[in-house]
Amino acid sequence: MTGRVCRGCGGTDIELDAARGDAVCTGCGSVLEDNIIVSEVQFVENSGGGSSAVGQFVSLDGAGKTPTLGGGFHVNLGKESRAQTLQNGRRQIHHLGNQLQLNQHCLDTAFNFFKMAVSKHLTRGRKMAHVIAACLYLVCRTEGTPHMLLDLSDLLQVNVYVLGKTFLLLARELCINAPAIDPCLYIPRFAHLLEFGEKNHEVSMTALRLLQRMKRDWMHTGRRPSGLCGAALLVAARMHDFRRTVKEVISVVKVCESTLRKRLTEFEDTPTSQLTVDEFMKIDLEEECDPPSYTAGQRKLRLKQLEQVLSKKLEEVEGEISTYQDAIENELESSRPKAKGALANLTRDGSVEDTTSSVFGEDDAEDEELEAAASHLNKDFYQEILGSGLSSSSEGAGDPDGDARPPALESLLGPLPTAASLGISDSIRECISSQSQDPTDACGDGELDLSGIDDLEIDRYILNEAEARVKAELWMRENAEYLREQREKEARIAKEKELGIYKEHKPKKSCKRREPIQASTAGEAIEKMLEQKKISSKINYSVLRDLNSKGGGGLQEEDAQPEGRTATRKLSRRKTPARRHRADPVTGVGKRLRPMVSAQPAKKAAAGEPLPLSPSTLGAEPARPTAVLVESGPVSYHPEDDPDEDDPDEDDGEPCVSALQMMGSGDYGCDGEEDDGY
Amino acid sequence: YPSPMTPMTPITPATPASESSGIVPQLQNIVSTVNLGCKLDLKTIALRARNAEYNPKRFAAVIMRIREPRTTALIFSSGKMVCTGAKSEEQSRLAARKYARVVQKLGFPAKFLDFKIQNMVGSCDVKFPIRLEGLVLTHQQFSSYEPELFPGLIYRMIKPRIVLLIFVSGKVVLTGAKVRAEI
């Protein structure tokens, strides 16, 4: 007699039939339990006269279907969901794994990964197929089997990058570092597919050697291993006089033709490609090449540098030509009658500035019109200089340089297009002003700081009336369908509102708020949690209770003691169920386990010692932060919530009461669960 | 056959001390957000601004671009705005202010609240080839290298919290920084 309380009549007279594995209440006759695990073996006679043992097969993982009759119905659903997920997953893993010809050990490992993933809730929001594929691929990587992610995506008809994303996430969450793929792993597989007959081994060896060479030449970093394999196999096949075309290799290796050709060209660029077949088998060249992308990058850099050097040379040549020009002009001038002072200055300066302008013209790489315009501007510029002090047209650039500099500097700066100089001044002004504005903005006055924003520029971004009308028409035409849908939706909502049946279709929040388990001891908490979770009706709760009774007894004295102690005890209590949680991935206890709050401190209504929760150990349910917060202090105790909770199940009724009676608090009913709106 | 995994040349990108080698990453992109502080009618904005596109069926925001500095902004009806494409923090701020000004001119009482730089992307070249397999062996808790999926190695640095994409040619892309100092 296990001494439970019958749900129907409340009687404690329960008869346990060991042979049949039933627990029946003698008061009302309701069957409280069946399929209890028994240690007897009974035989029944078949119709044919043979005898067979009575019993059921219970699967290794997860509880089998235990049809507890009467009550416990909705609880079974809770357990079954998790068990169903796992069963489903196991089935799919086997199905896929058999298609990939993975052995049983791999499949079991994959199932373990899957269990871990489920317990970390990584299956939520993801297609089960993706998670399964990721688990299988993880196994392939850790075991080193020659399966590619591409194979899996082929089987599932899913984009390989989507699978890859799931796989990376899984690897990260499970903290499993899969070793990097070695292309050598794939050689035997592809060689077999290419059907080399007896020379399979030799061709494979050659291909392996080629791959080694490629690795030394830095060709394999960052590349798909299958592409490299394809190239190596192709060359190896040719070396052994097998006529394998590119197309055949591609169909086996699953890369694009251009990729294969590119690999072949890269290999061609390495010095090893110059060796003959025999030399290659014997000699290993010492030098190593740089990866092709590196050499390509270097080449580009070099080209750019060459260009720069060339352009500089051009400038120099231009400079030389212009000096010759000037020399000729000077000669001509000197042969001409001398002009008056001011004009002479002008022309002399003009010639100087002409050289510089030509130099800068090359520098800017602008065409000659700009140059001419610049020189024209400069003539005006110089007249201004000579006429009336320094102009401020290049204030931004000019000012910092100071006015004291000789006109040569002006001439250097003059040819720069005025737009650029304005731009510089703008940004300088803006920098200075924004620096001073930053503190005020940081104060958060929120006003838009208009400094540095050219209003004209902004206005250019706004359409005028006519343009706006045209655009409106076009837009309306483009989006007519959408607008129509919006109107219909609004009409529908308005109608529903009138009829009063308007439902706000908010995105459904999937979190099911369970009532926090309120228990005074770790053992009690575990029992209540087990009830809620319905992990297995096969656990011998009496033994469990005995294990924890010491903890419960110890707690009795605790009542009278100051709360400082309870804080630490609570901590330890919280940790133990958490530990249990970790050891039991199947149950996913974390989902349901609430931080325990003792009734005692609540009754004492003490100052809430902040119970430092470790929500992370409870499976990190971010969807219920409120529940966690609520639990952070003893005030979270809701005695009125208890009657809401059903006790649907027969297992822990009695122990709950007994433990509670020990504690002397009658507030607790039996914690069942509020499940699925039952 | 010799194991191909042993890094023969110990070339690996150094820890944050690489800055001392004189290589300074160039900022390529800055993403920032700002709150304009008022509800906006996206249709009005889209129909009256020259450089705005709005396709409500596809995405619920107006996409506006300006040429100087060359940036793109996503403006939402709640008044929040995302500005991307600037090459420096100052430029991003200036661009965001220009967008706000445009919205102001279109008749909305736009303000400029909570300008915050969310992400900065930089790139640099270390000028020597990098052996990614060796790196993933030595730093495997930070690195993730899947040649089948992506040719670069993804290195997630904890402190500062940035992600580096390291390529075999020696080019490195840094992203995820909130301030320039992190890069």
Coordinates of N, CA and C in Angstrom, one line a residue, chain A residues 137 141 148-149 161 164 167-168 177 181-182 186 205 212 215-216 218 220-224 290-291 293-294 430 434 441 446-453 455 457-463 467-468 471-472 475-476 479 481-482, chain B residues 1-2 4-5 8-9 43 46-52 54-57 65-68 90 93-94 97-98 100-102 104-106 111-113 127-133 140 144-149 151 156 168-169:
Chain A
Y137 N 24.4 16.8 -39.3 CA 25.6 17.3 -39.8 C 26.7 17.5 -38.8
R141 N 30.4 16.0 -38.7 CA 31.7 16.7 -38.6 C 32.5 16.1 -37.5
M148 N 28.7 16.1 -46.8 CA 28.7 17.5 -46.9 C 27.3 18.1 -46.5
L149 N 27.4 19.3 -46.1 CA 26.1 20.0 -45.8 C 25.2 20.0 -47.1
Y161 N 22.4 27.5 -47.2 CA 22.8 28.5 -46.3 C 21.9 28.6 -45.1
G164 N 23.0 25.9 -43.0 CA 24.2 26.3 -42.4 C 24.0 27.2 -41.2
F167 N 22.9 25.2 -38.4 CA 24.0 24.4 -37.9 C 25.0 25.2 -37.1
L168 N 25.3 26.5 -37.5 CA 26.2 27.3 -36.8 C 25.6 27.6 -35.4
N177 N 32.7 22.5 -30.7 CA 33.6 23.0 -31.8 C 33.9 22.0 -32.8
I181 N 36.8 21.3 -41.8 CA 36.7 20.3 -42.8 C 38.0 20.1 -43.5
D182 N 38.4 18.8 -43.7 CA 39.6 18.5 -44.4 C 39.2 17.9 -45.8
Y186 N 37.1 13.8 -48.3 CA 36.1 13.5 -49.4 C 36.6 12.7 -50.5
M205 N 45.4 8.1 -54.0 CA 46.6 8.5 -53.4 C 47.2 9.7 -54.2
Q212 N 47.6 17.8 -50.8 CA 48.6 18.2 -49.9 C 49.4 19.4 -50.5
K215 N 47.4 22.4 -50.4 CA 47.4 23.1 -49.1 C 48.6 23.8 -48.8
R216 N 49.8 23.2 -49.2 CA 51.0 24.0 -49.0 C 51.0 25.3 -49.8
W218 N 48.6 27.1 -50.2 CA 47.6 28.1 -49.7 C 46.4 28.2 -50.6
H220 N 43.7 26.2 -50.4 CA 42.5 25.6 -49.9 C 41.8 26.5 -48.8
T221 N 42.5 27.5 -48.4 CA 41.9 28.3 -47.3 C 40.7 29.1 -47.8
G222 N 39.6 29.0 -47.2 CA 38.4 29.8 -47.6 C 37.7 29.2 -48.8
R223 N 38.1 28.1 -49.3 CA 37.4 27.5 -50.4 C 36.6 26.3 -50.0
R224 N 35.6 26.0 -50.8 CA 34.8 24.8 -50.6 C 35.7 23.6 -50.8
D290 N 51.6 32.1 -52.1 CA 50.6 32.8 -51.4 C 49.2 32.4 -51.9
P291 N 48.2 32.6 -51.0 CA 46.9 32.3 -51.5 C 46.5 33.2 -52.7
S293 N 43.9 34.8 -53.5 CA 43.2 36.0 -53.3 C 44.2 37.1 -52.8
Y294 N 45.3 36.6 -52.1 CA 46.3 37.5 -51.6 C 47.1 38.0 -52.8
E430 N 31.3 73.9 -39.7 CA 30.4 73.0 -39.1 C 31.1 72.2 -37.9
S434 N 29.7 72.5 -34.5 CA 29.1 71.3 -33.9 C 29.8 70.9 -32.6
D441 N 23.5 69.6 -27.3 CA 22.6 68.5 -27.8 C 22.6 67.3 -26.8
G446 N 16.8 68.4 -27.6 CA 16.0 67.8 -28.7 C 15.7 68.7 -29.9
E447 N 16.2 69.9 -29.8 CA 15.9 70.8 -31.0 C 16.9 70.5 -32.1
L448 N 16.4 70.6 -33.3 CA 17.2 70.3 -34.4 C 18.3 71.3 -34.6
D449 N 19.5 70.9 -34.6 CA 20.6 71.9 -34.8 C 20.8 72.1 -36.3
L450 N 20.5 73.3 -36.7 CA 20.6 73.6 -38.2 C 21.9 74.0 -38.7
S451 N 22.9 74.1 -37.8 CA 24.2 74.6 -38.3 C 24.8 73.6 -39.3
G452 N 25.4 74.2 -40.3 CA 26.1 73.3 -41.2 C 25.1 72.8 -42.3
I453 N 23.8 73.1 -42.2 CA 22.9 72.5 -43.2 C 22.5 73.6 -44.1
D455 N 20.3 75.4 -46.5 CA 18.9 75.3 -46.7 C 18.5 75.1 -48.2
E457 N 20.2 73.4 -50.3 CA 20.4 72.0 -50.6 C 19.1 71.2 -50.2
I458 N 18.7 71.6 -49.0 CA 17.5 70.8 -48.5 C 16.3 71.1 -49.4
D459 N 16.2 72.3 -49.8 CA 15.0 72.6 -50.6 C 15.0 71.9 -51.9
R460 N 16.2 71.6 -52.4 CA 16.3 70.9 -53.6 C 15.8 69.4 -53.5
Y461 N 15.7 69.0 -52.2 CA 15.2 67.6 -52.1 C 13.7 67.6 -52.0
I462 N 13.1 68.7 -52.0 CA 11.6 68.7 -51.9 C 11.0 69.1 -53.3
L463 N 10.0 68.3 -53.6 CA 9.4 68.6 -54.9 C 8.5 69.8 -54.9
E467 N 5.5 68.7 -59.7 CA 6.2 67.4 -59.6 C 5.5 66.5 -58.5
A468 N 5.1 67.1 -57.4 CA 4.4 66.3 -56.4 C 3.2 65.7 -56.9
K471 N 4.1 62.8 -59.1 CA 4.6 61.6 -58.4 C 3.5 60.9 -57.6
A472 N 2.6 61.8 -57.1 CA 1.4 61.2 -56.4 C 0.6 60.3 -57.3
W475 N 2.5 57.1 -57.9 CA 2.6 56.2 -56.7 C 1.2 55.6 -56.5
M476 N 0.2 56.3 -56.7 CA -1.2 55.8 -56.5 C -1.4 54.6 -57.4
N479 N 0.7 51.5 -56.2 CA 0.2 50.9 -55.0 C -1.3 50.8 -54.8
E481 N -3.3 48.4 -55.4 CA -3.8 47.2 -54.8 C -3.6 47.3 -53.3
Y482 N -2.5 47.8 -52.8 CA -2.3 47.9 -51.4 C -3.3 48.8 -50.7
Chain B
Y1 N 51.2 10.6 -44.6 CA 51.2 11.9 -45.1 C 51.2 12.9 -43.9
P2 N 51.9 14.0 -44.0 CA 52.0 14.9 -42.9 C 50.6 15.5 -42.7
P4 N 47.9 18.0 -42.4 CA 47.8 19.3 -43.1 C 47.4 20.4 -42.1
M5 N 47.1 20.0 -40.9 CA 46.6 21.0 -40.0 C 47.6 21.8 -39.3
M8 N 52.4 25.8 -40.4 CA 53.8 25.8 -40.5 C 54.4 27.2 -40.3
T9 N 53.6 28.2 -40.7 CA 54.1 29.5 -40.5 C 53.1 30.1 -39.5
K43 N 3.1 58.8 -46.3 CA 2.6 59.0 -47.7 C 3.0 60.4 -48.1
A46 N 6.6 60.7 -48.7 CA 7.1 60.1 -49.9 C 6.6 60.8 -51.2
L47 N 5.5 61.4 -51.1 CA 5.0 62.1 -52.3 C 5.5 63.5 -52.5
R48 N 6.1 64.0 -51.5 CA 6.6 65.4 -51.7 C 8.1 65.5 -51.7
A49 N 8.7 64.5 -51.4 CA 10.2 64.5 -51.4 C 10.7 63.9 -52.6
R50 N 11.8 64.5 -53.1 CA 12.3 64.1 -54.4 C 13.0 62.7 -54.4
N51 N 13.6 62.5 -53.3 CA 14.5 61.4 -53.2 C 14.0 60.3 -52.3
A52 N 12.7 60.2 -52.2 CA 12.1 59.2 -51.3 C 11.4 58.1 -52.0
Y54 N 8.7 54.7 -51.3 CA 7.8 54.2 -50.2 C 7.0 53.1 -50.9
N55 N 7.2 51.9 -50.4 CA 6.4 50.8 -50.9 C 5.8 50.0 -49.8
P56 N 4.6 50.4 -49.4 CA 4.1 49.9 -48.1 C 3.9 48.4 -48.1
K57 N 3.7 47.9 -49.3 CA 3.5 46.4 -49.3 C 4.7 45.7 -48.9
R65 N 17.2 59.2 -49.6 CA 18.7 59.3 -49.8 C 19.1 60.7 -50.0
I66 N 20.3 61.1 -49.5 CA 20.9 62.4 -49.9 C 22.3 62.2 -50.4
R67 N 22.7 63.2 -51.2 CA 24.0 63.0 -51.9 C 25.2 63.4 -51.1
E68 N 24.9 64.3 -50.2 CA 26.1 64.9 -49.5 C 25.9 65.0 -48.0
E90 N 30.8 62.1 -37.6 CA 30.3 63.5 -37.8 C 29.4 63.5 -39.0
R93 N 26.1 62.2 -38.2 CA 25.2 63.2 -37.5 C 24.7 64.2 -38.4
L94 N 25.6 64.7 -39.3 CA 25.2 65.8 -40.2 C 24.1 65.2 -41.2
R97 N 20.9 65.1 -39.4 CA 20.3 66.4 -39.3 C 19.7 66.9 -40.6
K98 N 20.3 66.5 -41.7 CA 19.7 67.0 -43.0 C 18.4 66.3 -43.2
A100 N 16.4 65.3 -41.0 CA 15.4 65.9 -40.1 C 14.9 67.2 -40.6
R101 N 15.9 67.9 -41.2 CA 15.5 69.2 -41.8 C 14.5 69.1 -42.9
V102 N 14.8 68.1 -43.8 CA 13.8 67.8 -44.9 C 12.4 67.5 -44.3
Q104 N 11.3 68.4 -41.6 CA 10.7 69.6 -41.0 C 10.1 70.5 -42.1
K105 N 10.9 70.6 -43.2 CA 10.4 71.5 -44.2 C 9.1 71.0 -44.9
L106 N 8.9 69.7 -44.7 CA 7.7 69.1 -45.3 C 6.5 69.3 -44.4
K111 N 12.0 66.9 -34.4 CA 13.1 67.3 -33.5 C 14.2 66.3 -33.7
F112 N 15.2 66.5 -32.8 CA 16.4 65.6 -33.0 C 16.8 65.0 -31.7
L113 N 16.1 64.0 -31.3 CA 16.3 63.4 -30.0 C 17.1 62.1 -30.1
K127 N 48.2 42.9 -44.9 CA 49.2 42.8 -45.9 C 50.0 41.5 -45.9
F128 N 49.5 40.5 -45.2 CA 50.2 39.2 -45.3 C 49.1 38.1 -45.2
P129 N 49.3 37.0 -45.9 CA 48.2 36.0 -45.9 C 48.0 35.4 -44.5
I130 N 46.8 35.0 -44.2 CA 46.5 34.5 -42.9 C 46.1 33.1 -43.0
R131 N 46.6 32.2 -42.1 CA 46.2 30.8 -42.1 C 45.0 30.6 -41.2
L132 N 43.9 30.5 -41.8 CA 42.6 30.5 -41.1 C 42.5 29.2 -40.3
E133 N 43.0 28.1 -40.8 CA 42.8 26.8 -40.0 C 43.6 26.9 -38.7
Q140 N 39.7 28.5 -30.8 CA 38.4 27.9 -31.2 C 37.2 28.4 -30.5
S144 N 34.8 30.9 -35.8 CA 33.9 30.0 -36.4 C 34.3 30.1 -37.9
Y145 N 34.7 28.9 -38.4 CA 35.2 28.9 -39.8 C 34.5 27.8 -40.6
E146 N 33.7 28.1 -41.5 CA 33.0 27.1 -42.3 C 33.3 27.4 -43.8
P147 N 34.3 26.8 -44.3 CA 34.6 27.1 -45.7 C 33.5 26.8 -46.7
E148 N 32.6 25.8 -46.3 CA 31.5 25.5 -47.2 C 30.5 26.6 -47.2
L149 N 30.5 27.4 -46.2 CA 29.4 28.4 -46.2 C 29.9 29.8 -46.5
P151 N 33.8 32.0 -47.1 CA 35.2 31.9 -47.2 C 36.0 32.5 -46.0
R156 N 34.7 36.3 -33.0 CA 33.9 37.1 -32.1 C 34.7 37.5 -30.9
V168 N 41.7 35.1 -46.0 CA 43.0 34.5 -46.1 C 43.9 35.5 -46.8
S169 N 43.4 36.5 -47.6 CA 44.2 37.4 -48.3 C 44.8 38.5 -47.4

